C-alpha cells in the first residue's frame, strides 16, 4: 500500500495502533467503534443476526443532529442502524468464499457518490481482505493484491476530497480503520496480538506536518474512536463510552479549545463512573478530575485577565497534562468495572443446572443397573408441604428482587406466568433431589454391605477413568489449563492407551491378581462405586454387553499371531495419536510454532499435499466400505473422488492433467456433486433404520443402517475438512477399528467404559484437527462449501459439523458399536446416561465457575469462549442422547421382553 504508507510517514495524518478487546468479531467491534463501550461476549451469537443497536452511539447522534449519512458494504451496519442512512447498499458478510464481488459492490458506487455534495458522512466497509483470510490465510498471494486494491480505493477517495477542499476551503476527515485483525491461521475472535492490533489512521489537510516530522504510531484503544469522532463532528460523546479523546487530533487547536474538548470527555467519563461505582469519590480518577477542574477554572480566570502571558501558557500545559492523566485513569478504571451482569438470572440458571446434575449423580446406581431404569420420584415431592413452602418462598423472593432491581433483568422481564413456571420447576427439582437423597441414605442402599461386591477391586482403568474425569473438571478452574486444554486430553488419551496395554498384557499372560484393594473402613462405599463403574447394580449382577462371548481369560489360549496383534494394538493407537500431534499446533503458548500443517499448505509443497490427500482418501474408502452395501460403496468411491476434485478446483491440490492455476474456481459444482452422494448414503441408512423399526425387527438391518449413516457423515467430513487434515479423519477411523476389534471386544469392556473412552477420544480429536478454545480457530469457510450465496441454516450447520467433526464421529461410532455388539437392551441406556453425565459434569462445573469468576481478568479472552464451546458441545450431547433413545426404542421392539410393559 504505497500511497497509504506515504500518508502515514510524510503526509498530513495521524496514525495509531488501536487495540480491539475480545471478542474480535465484526458486530461487537462495530459497536465498540461507534459507542465507545465494551460489548459482551454474547454478541458473538448476535453477530449471526445483528439486532438494532439501541445504545447511545455516534451514528444515532449524527442522525439526530441532521447529518446525512450514506453507507456501502457489510450489511451488519444496516442491521444495527436500520433507519439511519439516507442511502445504503449492504452485502452479506458471511459468504467468505467471495472476496471479489463483495468489494466491487462497494467500489462501484464511489465515482458517483464522490461527485455529489448531498452527504455529510460516508461509511465504506470492505470485506474482501477478511474473506481471503478465512479461506486462504494471511500468507495467501491474494492478500497482496487485495491490499493493493484497497490502496487504489484510498487514492481515489483522498484525491476527490482534496479537489473538493480547493473549492470549499473546508477540511475533510478521512478515517482508515479495521474492526479486528487476523490470526496466523486467518481467523479471528480471540485475543492474540495479531487479532487485537488494528490500524487507525486519520487523514486531513487540517493536520499540519512539517518536513522531517517523524510520528511513530501510538498504541490506543479502539473505543477511543467514538469520543474522537463525536468531538470532531460537534456531537455529544456517547454516554456509555469508556474511550478517551485522541489528543494528537486536536493538538493543532488553540489551548482554550483543547482544554474545552478534554473537559467534555472527562465530564462524560466521571458521570459514567458515578453510575457504575458506588464509591466513586474514592476512585483516583475522580479525584484527579476534581483537581483538573480547579486548575482549569484558574486558567480561565487568568485567560480572561491576560491572554498572552507566559504564566497562562505554562498553566495551560499543566491543566492539559492533568486532564490527559485523568482520562487515562478514568478510562482504565471504567474498562475494568463497566461490565453489567444480570446476577439474578445467572443465579436462577445455575441453581437449575446444579439440581439436575445432583439428580444425575444420585441416579448412577439405578441407571447403570442391569435393568438400566431410572425411577425419579415425582408424585410425592410435588404434593409435599416442602414443595409448596419452597414455591411460595421463591415466588416471594422473585417479587422482591424484581420490584427493587435498579437495572434491567432478563428474568424479571419475562411474563409472570413464565417466571412462575420456572420457580415451580426449581422447587420441584429441589424436592425431588431431597426425596432421592432421603431414599438413598435412609434405605441404606449405599451403606449396606453387598455380598456380591465385597471382593470388589479398583482396576487401573476404573481409577484412570474416575481420576481423569474429575481431574479434567478441576483443571477448568485455571485459565492456563483452558488455553492449553489439548495437552490435558493428549495426556489422558496416552495414559488410557498405556492402561489398556497393561490390561491386554495381564489377560494374555495371566498371573496373580494385583488389583488395588479398597480401604477396609470404606469397603461399603467402594462396593457401590466399584459396582457402578463395572456396570452392575450393587448387590446384583450387571448387564452383559457381550452375552456369551469369550471371557478375557481366554485371550491366553488364542493362537500366537492373534495374541501378538492384541498386544500391539495399544501401541499402534499410541503411535497414531503421536503422529497427529505435530500436524496442527493449537492452544496459545505454542500456536505460533511451525507445524506439519503449515508446511503442507505452503505454496511450494502442493505436490506433497496432493499425494497425502489422495492416499488418505484411498485408505478412508478401505476403512469405511467394509460394512456398506454395494450401492453405498459406489457412492462412497465417487464421493471421495469428488472431494479430491473439489480441492483441486480450489487449487489446494494438483491434478495430473492440469498445469498451473488458471482454472481455479470456487468448486461449487464439485462440492454439490459430493453432496448428492452424501445425501444418498444418508437416505439409504435412514431407510434401513425405518425398515428395521417398522417392517422387520432385524438387528442386522438396523446395524447396516447405522453404519450407512456413519459412512455418510465420514464423507461429509472429508469434504469439509482442509486437505492437510484428512489424515486426522483416516487415523481416527483406524483407531476406532483397532479399538473395536482388539480392545473392547476381547477385553469385554462394559457399556459405561466404552462410552467414556469414546468421549475421551472425541475430545482429543477435536484438538487434533487444529481446534482450540479460541473462537479464531473456527473454520468459517467450511460453512460455504458448495454454496453460491449465503444461506443461514446450511452455513451454520456445516460450520458446526466441521468444528465438532471429532466428537460427532466418535459418538456416531459409539452408537454403531453398541447396537451391533450388545446382547442386552440396557447397553444403549447405559451409554446414554454415561454420555449425558460425563458431558454435564464439565458444563455444570464451568457454568458455576464462570459465574463466580465473572470479574476475572481473563473472563472475556479465556473463560467466555470456553463456555461458548461447552454450550455447543451440550447441544451435540442432547442430539446424541436423543439418537440413543430412538435406537433403544428400536432395540426394545426388536427383542421380546418379559418385563412389565408399564415400566
mmCIF file with all atom_site columns, C-alpha atoms in Angstrom, residues 19 21 38 221 223-224 241-244 269 273 277 283-285 288 324-338 857:
data_model
loop_
_atom_site.group_PDB
_atom_site.id
_atom_site.type_symbol
_atom_site.label_atom_id
_atom_site.label_alt_id
_atom_site.label_comp_id
_atom_site.label_asym_id
_atom_site.label_entity_id
_atom_site.label_seq_id
_atom_site.pdbx_PDB_ins_code
_atom_site.Cartn_x
_atom_site.Cartn_y
_atom_site.Cartn_z
_atom_site.occupancy
_atom_site.B_iso_or_equiv
_atom_site.pdbx_formal_charge
_atom_site.auth_seq_id
_atom_site.auth_comp_id
_atom_site.auth_asym_id
_atom_site.auth_atom_id
_atom_site.pdbx_PDB_model_num
ATOM 1  C CA . UNK A 1 19  ? -6.248  -2.392  20.413 1.00 0.00 ? 19  UNK A CA 1
ATOM 2  C CA . UNK A 1 21  ? -10.883 -6.122  23.008 1.00 0.00 ? 21  UNK A CA 1
ATOM 3  C CA . UNK A 1 38  ? -17.152 -2.797  25.666 1.00 0.00 ? 38  UNK A CA 1
ATOM 4  C CA . UNK A 1 221 ? -7.825  1.668   22.460 1.00 0.00 ? 221 UNK A CA 1
ATOM 5  C CA . UNK A 1 223 ? -13.024 2.546   21.971 1.00 0.00 ? 223 UNK A CA 1
ATOM 6  C CA . UNK A 1 224 ? -11.231 5.924   21.711 1.00 0.00 ? 224 UNK A CA 1
ATOM 7  C CA . UNK A 1 241 ? -18.235 5.370   26.089 1.00 0.00 ? 241 UNK A CA 1
ATOM 8  C CA . UNK A 1 242 ? -15.145 4.385   28.094 1.00 0.00 ? 242 UNK A CA 1
ATOM 9  C CA . UNK A 1 243 ? -12.779 5.794   25.483 1.00 0.00 ? 243 UNK A CA 1
ATOM 10 C CA . UNK A 1 244 ? -10.672 8.913   25.741 1.00 0.00 ? 244 UNK A CA 1
ATOM 11 C CA . UNK A 1 269 ? -16.379 9.668   31.965 1.00 0.00 ? 269 UNK A CA 1
ATOM 12 C CA . UNK A 1 273 ? -18.077 6.442   36.922 1.00 0.00 ? 273 UNK A CA 1
ATOM 13 C CA . UNK A 1 277 ? -19.182 2.568   41.047 1.00 0.00 ? 277 UNK A CA 1
ATOM 14 C CA . UNK A 1 283 ? -11.560 6.464   42.889 1.00 0.00 ? 283 UNK A CA 1
ATOM 15 C CA . UNK A 1 284 ? -8.200  8.014   41.840 1.00 0.00 ? 284 UNK A CA 1
ATOM 16 C CA . UNK A 1 285 ? -9.683  9.098   38.505 1.00 0.00 ? 285 UNK A CA 1
ATOM 17 C CA . UNK A 1 288 ? -7.804  13.699  39.542 1.00 0.00 ? 288 UNK A CA 1
ATOM 18 C CA . UNK A 1 324 ? -4.820  13.634  29.936 1.00 0.00 ? 324 UNK A CA 1
ATOM 19 C CA . UNK A 1 325 ? -3.737  11.767  33.092 1.00 0.00 ? 325 UNK A CA 1
ATOM 20 C CA . UNK A 1 326 ? -7.335  11.886  34.345 1.00 0.00 ? 326 UNK A CA 1
ATOM 21 C CA . UNK A 1 327 ? -8.646  10.481  31.055 1.00 0.00 ? 327 UNK A CA 1
ATOM 22 C CA . UNK A 1 328 ? -6.195  7.589   31.170 1.00 0.00 ? 328 UNK A CA 1
ATOM 23 C CA . UNK A 1 329 ? -7.089  6.740   34.774 1.00 0.00 ? 329 UNK A CA 1
ATOM 24 C CA . UNK A 1 330 ? -10.852 7.034   34.264 1.00 0.00 ? 330 UNK A CA 1
ATOM 25 C CA . UNK A 1 331 ? -10.818 5.047   31.028 1.00 0.00 ? 331 UNK A CA 1
ATOM 26 C CA . UNK A 1 332 ? -8.772  2.242   32.572 1.00 0.00 ? 332 UNK A CA 1
ATOM 27 C CA . UNK A 1 333 ? -10.949 2.095   35.688 1.00 0.00 ? 333 UNK A CA 1
ATOM 28 C CA . UNK A 1 334 ? -14.189 2.055   33.705 1.00 0.00 ? 334 UNK A CA 1
ATOM 29 C CA . UNK A 1 335 ? -12.926 -0.576  31.277 1.00 0.00 ? 335 UNK A CA 1
ATOM 30 C CA . UNK A 1 336 ? -12.497 -2.899  34.255 1.00 0.00 ? 336 UNK A CA 1
ATOM 31 C CA . UNK A 1 337 ? -15.730 -2.055  36.061 1.00 0.00 ? 337 UNK A CA 1
ATOM 32 C CA . UNK A 1 338 ? -18.290 -1.154  33.423 1.00 0.00 ? 338 UNK A CA 1
ATOM 33 C CA . UNK A 1 857 ? -9.029  -10.587 34.223 1.00 0.00 ? 857 UNK A CA 1
#
